[in-house]
Amino acid sequence: MQNPYSNAMAQLSKAAKLIGLKKSDLGKMQKPQRILQANIPVKMDNGKIKKFKAFRVQHNNRRGPYKGGIRFHQNVSLNEIKALSFWMTIKTAVVGIPFGGGKGGVIVNPKKLSKTELENLSRGYIRAFYKYIGPRVDVPAPDVNTTSQIMDWMVDEYNKLTGKIQPAVITGKSLANGGSLGRNTATADGGFYVLSELIKKMRLKPKNLRVIIQGFGNAGANMADSLFHAGFKIIGVSDSITSIIDPAGKGFDSHIIEKIKKSHGRVDVCTCKKIKCSCVDHQHLPVQKILEQPCDILVLAALENQITKANYKKIKAKIILELANGPIAPAAEKELFKKGITILPDVLANAGGVTVSFFEWYQNIHHGKWSKNKVKTELKKTMIKSSDEIMSIAKKYNTDFRTAAFISALKKITR
Ligand code: NAD
């Protein structure tokens, strides 16, 4: 397994070198400003106390309060959270919103917790770190395995501890508790606008493009929906349990996959649940094999380090859209770039989520409520402006879109 923080630093060095970034500025970007750690005691349903290791990393607040999600996952590590907080600093600058970068995480498999235990853990996280967060200090949000319900518990705990009602302390809340319309689909919407901008520039037509999507959670499933409605052909999808491919290349209906995922807990277009089912319209593949299937666009919407030195040679996509954070290791990216594969990098492609988080924070601070239409319109404007900026920097420096995004961000952060 690659170290995600070394990956992030390799990306930083490449962009810093191209623009001759001052050593002192580079040093500031290489180290998070603060690393917080705690062992959270949680009362389990059997009456015993279990401790869970938790992190909050505050990378940089040069452009505004730290901003970044909280991840609940059994593989969370400090290096991962450091990398994710760094990418948040870059991402918020790429889309020009007034935030810095932070990230949090807990080492836990939340699927093994009851609802009460999950609530106890979420409230415990805030008790551990509440002195270091706040609407103008550090604004957490959901990430992998954390939901609007979890954000609601966290805000409630923060309000109890501080004695004030401050919904702007956390974004990604439920609508009833100050969340924004359009937040649920924001990451996928943002990625969709970036992809549409690219294919428009490449003069390609959705109906001629075959798409494979790895990961079918919030980001992947909503992306499938947008792509399906825009006429793209979704010929493969996967989740952590299975993957399916349409050998005829006609394309799946995203609604059917979503319905079955909801009722059976795995992506499928049938309900037979067999790895080798006899349905003629689709085939099952081992989960990771989906990445290697021929397609025009590969959407990575699961976890980091999915394309590495071990499998890059087998990638056949022409365009890769990173909805997940850090799904391609730098060594593999170099090779993909040489093969002529266009990568729409995470720091741009998945920045729709944090952009709408900013809209939510803004509405909370100003006691306002935007319509879904306003959220989508503002998001589209932001994503198109940022995409155009990155594409023209890439042209100017004759480099890939990730390096261009880093250049754009570094210039904004260090000016
Ligand atoms: P999620 O928990 O809703 O979904 C993750 C999905 O990935 C699940 O369907 C899971 O089954 C699947 N998965 C896990 N391992 C897999 C594997 N090896 N192969 C195929 N599928 C696998 O999470 P999400 O919110 O959709 O986030 C996905 C990625 O997008 C993460 O990297 C996250 O950091 C990033 N992201 C999400 C948002 C957001 O607003 N949701 C914003 C920015 C970035």
XYZ file of C-alpha atoms in Angstrom, residues 3-9 11 32 57 59 77-90 102-103 304 325:
29
model
C 1.643 6.129 1.627
C -0.964 8.726 0.574
C 0.992 11.562 2.206
C 4.132 10.778 0.161
C 1.894 10.687 -2.923
C 0.521 14.121 -2.060
C 4.024 15.516 -1.462
C 2.398 16.010 -6.553
C 0.122 20.572 8.561
C -5.532 17.471 11.006
C -3.319 21.664 7.304
C -4.376 6.326 9.348
C -2.694 9.575 10.301
C -0.852 9.654 6.972
C -4.116 9.319 5.103
C -5.758 12.138 7.068
C -2.681 14.346 6.589
C -2.835 13.775 2.830
C -6.570 14.442 2.696
C -6.178 17.674 4.705
C -3.445 18.833 2.331
C -5.651 18.102 -0.705
C -8.414 20.172 0.938
C -6.054 23.174 1.113
C -5.373 22.769 -2.595
C -8.419 20.156 7.218
C -9.595 16.568 7.612
C -7.474 6.078 -2.715
C -9.507 11.452 -3.304
